[in-house]
Amino acid sequence: MPQGGSVVNTDPNCIFCKIVAGQIPAMKVYEDEAILAFLDIGPLAEGHLLIIPKEHAERLEEVNPDVLAQLARQLPRLARAVLSVTQAAGYNLLQNNGRVSGQEVPHVHFHIIPRAAGDGLGYRWLASKYPPGRGEELQKKLLEALG
Ligand code: 5GP
Ligand code: ZN
C-alpha cells in the first residue's frame, strides 16, 4: 500500500486524522495519497468499511472536489471487494453530514454497509408529498442558488 506524502490539513483532536497519521491503529484495506479505507470498529455487518479523505474536513461540501473524485474512483473496487469477501447480497453507501444526520465523527467518511435479506438494518423512510406549487418554488430557489 503506498503511503503517499504528508497530509496538509489535519486536526490534532480528530480520531480519523489520528488514524491517518498512524497515531492510533486501524484495520486498513486501501490507502493512496488522498484517501484511506478501513474497517469500521463498530460494524453494522461484517466487512462494514469506512472510506475517508486523508485531509481533515468535517462535511462533504467542504471537501476538495479532486479528493472527492479520487475517493469516488475507488468506490466500485472497494464495494466489489466487500461483496466478494462477505458474500453480501447488496450494500448501502451512507454518508452523514452534521449531528442531526447521525454524524458522530466530524471527519468526512463514507460507509459501505453490507446488507443481507432480513438483517433488520434500514431507515424509517418517512416519505411525504409537496403541496401544490411548493416543489416548483424549491426548484426555482435551487436553480438560483446554483447560479
Ligand atoms: P457516523 O455516525 O459519524 O457516520 O459514523 C462514525 C463511524 O465511525 C461509526 O460507525 C463508528 O463505529 C466508527 N468509528 C468511530 N471511532 C472509530 C475508530 O476509532 N476506529 C474505527 N475503525 N471506526 C471508528
Ligand atoms: Zn480529521
Short mmCIF file of C-alpha atoms and ligand atoms in Angstrom, two decimals:
data_model
loop_
_atom_site.label_atom_id
_atom_site.label_comp_id
_atom_site.label_asym_id
_atom_site.label_seq_id
_atom_site.Cartn_x
_atom_site.Cartn_y
_atom_site.Cartn_z
CA MET A 1 0.00 0.00 0.00
CA PRO A 2 1.51 3.32 -0.99
CA GLN A 3 1.65 5.73 1.93
CA GLY A 4 1.70 8.97 -0.08
CA GLY A 5 3.12 12.31 1.05
CA SER A 6 2.30 14.30 4.12
CA VAL A 7 -1.27 15.50 4.65
CA VAL A 8 -1.54 19.27 4.75
CA ASN A 9 -4.80 19.84 6.61
CA THR A 10 -5.15 17.83 9.83
CA ASP A 11 -6.94 18.29 13.14
CA PRO A 12 -4.88 17.03 16.11
CA ASN A 13 -8.06 16.28 18.09
CA CYS A 14 -9.73 14.28 15.29
CA ILE A 15 -9.84 10.49 15.69
CA PHE A 16 -9.73 9.84 11.93
CA CYS A 17 -6.82 12.28 11.47
CA LYS A 18 -5.04 10.25 14.15
CA ILE A 19 -5.71 7.08 12.15
CA VAL A 20 -4.35 8.77 9.00
CA ALA A 21 -1.23 9.81 10.95
CA GLY A 22 -0.77 6.27 12.31
CA GLN A 23 -1.17 7.53 15.89
CA ILE A 24 -3.97 5.05 16.58
CA PRO A 25 -4.41 1.69 14.88
CA ALA A 26 -6.99 0.80 12.25
CA MET A 27 -7.61 -2.24 10.07
CA LYS A 28 -6.66 -0.55 6.81
CA VAL A 29 -7.61 -2.12 3.48
CA TYR A 30 -6.71 0.60 0.98
CA GLU A 31 -4.57 3.71 1.01
CA ASP A 32 -3.28 6.19 -1.54
CA GLU A 33 -2.07 9.77 -1.39
CA ALA A 34 -5.58 11.19 -0.95
CA ILE A 35 -7.79 8.61 0.77
CA LEU A 36 -7.86 5.77 3.26
CA ALA A 37 -10.29 2.85 3.70
CA PHE A 38 -10.51 0.78 6.88
CA LEU A 39 -12.89 -1.47 8.78
CA ASP A 40 -15.43 0.27 11.00
CA ILE A 41 -14.68 -0.54 14.64
CA GLY A 42 -18.39 -0.96 15.39
CA PRO A 43 -19.62 -2.77 12.28
CA LEU A 44 -23.31 -2.90 11.39
CA ALA A 45 -22.35 -6.02 9.44
CA GLU A 46 -19.11 -7.90 8.81
CA GLY A 47 -16.98 -6.03 6.29
CA HIS A 48 -18.51 -2.60 7.11
CA LEU A 49 -15.94 -0.18 5.65
CA LEU A 50 -15.20 3.49 6.15
CA ILE A 51 -13.60 5.50 3.35
CA ILE A 52 -12.17 8.91 4.22
CA PRO A 53 -10.23 11.73 2.62
CA LYS A 54 -6.87 11.99 4.39
CA GLU A 55 -7.21 15.74 4.74
CA HIS A 56 -9.45 16.87 7.55
CA ALA A 57 -12.84 18.25 6.52
CA GLU A 58 -15.91 17.91 8.63
CA ARG A 59 -18.57 17.68 5.94
CA LEU A 60 -18.90 16.66 2.32
CA GLU A 61 -19.45 20.17 0.99
CA GLU A 62 -16.08 21.20 2.47
CA VAL A 63 -14.04 18.53 0.70
CA ASN A 64 -11.76 19.40 -2.21
CA PRO A 65 -13.62 18.10 -5.30
CA ASP A 66 -10.46 16.47 -6.68
CA VAL A 67 -10.04 14.48 -3.46
CA LEU A 68 -13.70 13.52 -3.61
CA ALA A 69 -13.24 12.41 -7.22
CA GLN A 70 -10.31 10.23 -6.16
CA LEU A 71 -12.46 8.72 -3.40
CA ALA A 72 -15.33 8.09 -5.84
CA ARG A 73 -12.95 6.41 -8.30
CA GLN A 74 -12.12 3.79 -5.66
CA LEU A 75 -15.69 3.12 -4.50
CA PRO A 76 -16.57 0.46 -7.11
CA ARG A 77 -13.38 -1.53 -6.36
CA LEU A 78 -13.91 -1.31 -2.62
CA ALA A 79 -17.57 -2.29 -2.95
CA ARG A 80 -16.67 -5.27 -5.16
CA ALA A 81 -14.09 -6.43 -2.60
CA VAL A 82 -16.61 -6.15 0.26
CA LEU A 83 -19.21 -8.06 -1.76
CA SER A 84 -16.81 -10.83 -2.72
CA VAL A 85 -15.39 -11.27 0.78
CA THR A 86 -18.71 -11.09 2.67
CA GLN A 87 -20.94 -12.66 0.02
CA ALA A 88 -23.42 -9.90 0.90
CA ALA A 89 -26.43 -9.59 -1.39
CA GLY A 90 -26.09 -5.81 -1.52
CA TYR A 91 -24.83 -2.80 0.40
CA ASN A 92 -25.68 0.73 1.43
CA LEU A 93 -23.38 3.64 0.75
CA LEU A 94 -24.04 6.01 3.65
CA GLN A 95 -22.56 9.44 4.27
CA ASN A 96 -23.79 11.57 7.19
CA ASN A 97 -23.26 15.33 7.46
CA GLY A 98 -23.91 17.09 10.75
CA ARG A 99 -25.05 15.73 14.09
CA VAL A 100 -28.68 16.00 13.06
CA SER A 101 -28.00 13.47 10.28
CA GLY A 102 -26.37 10.99 12.67
CA GLN A 103 -22.75 12.04 12.07
CA GLU A 104 -20.72 11.22 15.16
CA VAL A 105 -17.18 11.56 13.88
CA PRO A 106 -16.64 15.07 12.47
CA HIS A 107 -14.26 13.97 9.70
CA VAL A 108 -15.97 13.19 6.37
CA HIS A 109 -16.47 9.48 5.82
CA PHE A 110 -18.42 7.16 3.55
CA HIS A 111 -19.78 3.90 4.94
CA ILE A 112 -20.07 0.76 2.83
CA ILE A 113 -22.52 -1.37 4.79
CA PRO A 114 -23.04 -4.94 3.55
CA ARG A 115 -26.69 -5.98 3.52
CA ALA A 116 -28.46 -9.31 3.75
CA ALA A 117 -32.14 -10.14 3.50
CA GLY A 118 -33.78 -9.85 6.91
CA ASP A 119 -30.75 -8.22 8.58
CA GLY A 120 -33.03 -5.72 10.33
CA LEU A 121 -30.97 -2.69 9.23
CA GLY A 122 -32.55 0.18 7.36
CA TYR A 123 -34.10 3.59 7.54
CA ARG A 124 -37.51 4.82 8.53
CA TRP A 125 -38.19 6.28 5.07
CA LEU A 126 -40.91 8.72 6.02
CA ALA A 127 -41.83 9.93 2.53
CA SER A 128 -44.11 12.95 2.24
CA LYS A 129 -45.68 14.94 -0.61
CA TYR A 130 -45.22 18.56 -1.70
CA PRO A 131 -48.34 20.70 -1.50
CA PRO A 132 -49.25 22.22 -4.90
CA GLY A 133 -46.58 24.71 -6.09
CA ARG A 134 -44.05 24.01 -3.33
CA GLY A 135 -41.84 21.72 -5.43
CA GLU A 136 -41.63 24.33 -8.21
CA GLU A 137 -40.83 27.03 -5.61
CA LEU A 138 -37.95 24.95 -4.26
CA GLN A 139 -36.75 24.14 -7.78
CA LYS A 140 -36.62 27.89 -8.58
CA LYS A 141 -34.68 28.67 -5.40
CA LEU A 142 -32.23 25.85 -6.01
CA LEU A 143 -31.66 26.93 -9.60
CA GLU A 144 -30.94 30.45 -8.29
CA ALA A 145 -28.60 29.11 -5.59
CA LEU A 146 -26.73 27.13 -8.22
CA GLY A 147 -26.35 30.24 -10.35
P1 5GP B 1 -21.02 8.39 11.74
O1 5GP B 1 -22.13 8.14 12.72
O2 5GP B 1 -20.20 9.60 12.14
O3 5GP B 1 -21.48 8.44 10.31
O4 5GP B 1 -20.10 7.11 11.82
C1 5GP B 1 -18.92 7.05 12.57
C2 5GP B 1 -18.42 5.63 12.48
O5 5GP B 1 -17.08 5.61 12.87
C3 5GP B 1 -19.19 4.66 13.37
O6 5GP B 1 -19.73 3.61 12.57
C4 5GP B 1 -18.12 4.15 14.34
O7 5GP B 1 -18.25 2.77 14.64
C5 5GP B 1 -16.83 4.44 13.59
N1 5GP B 1 -15.70 4.72 14.45
C6 5GP B 1 -15.66 5.60 15.48
N2 5GP B 1 -14.43 5.62 16.04
C7 5GP B 1 -13.67 4.73 15.32
C8 5GP B 1 -12.32 4.32 15.43
O8 5GP B 1 -11.54 4.76 16.27
N3 5GP B 1 -11.89 3.38 14.53
C9 5GP B 1 -12.71 2.88 13.56
N4 5GP B 1 -12.19 1.97 12.73
N5 5GP B 1 -14.00 3.25 13.45
C10 5GP B 1 -14.48 4.17 14.32
ZN ZN B 2 -9.88 14.67 10.82
#
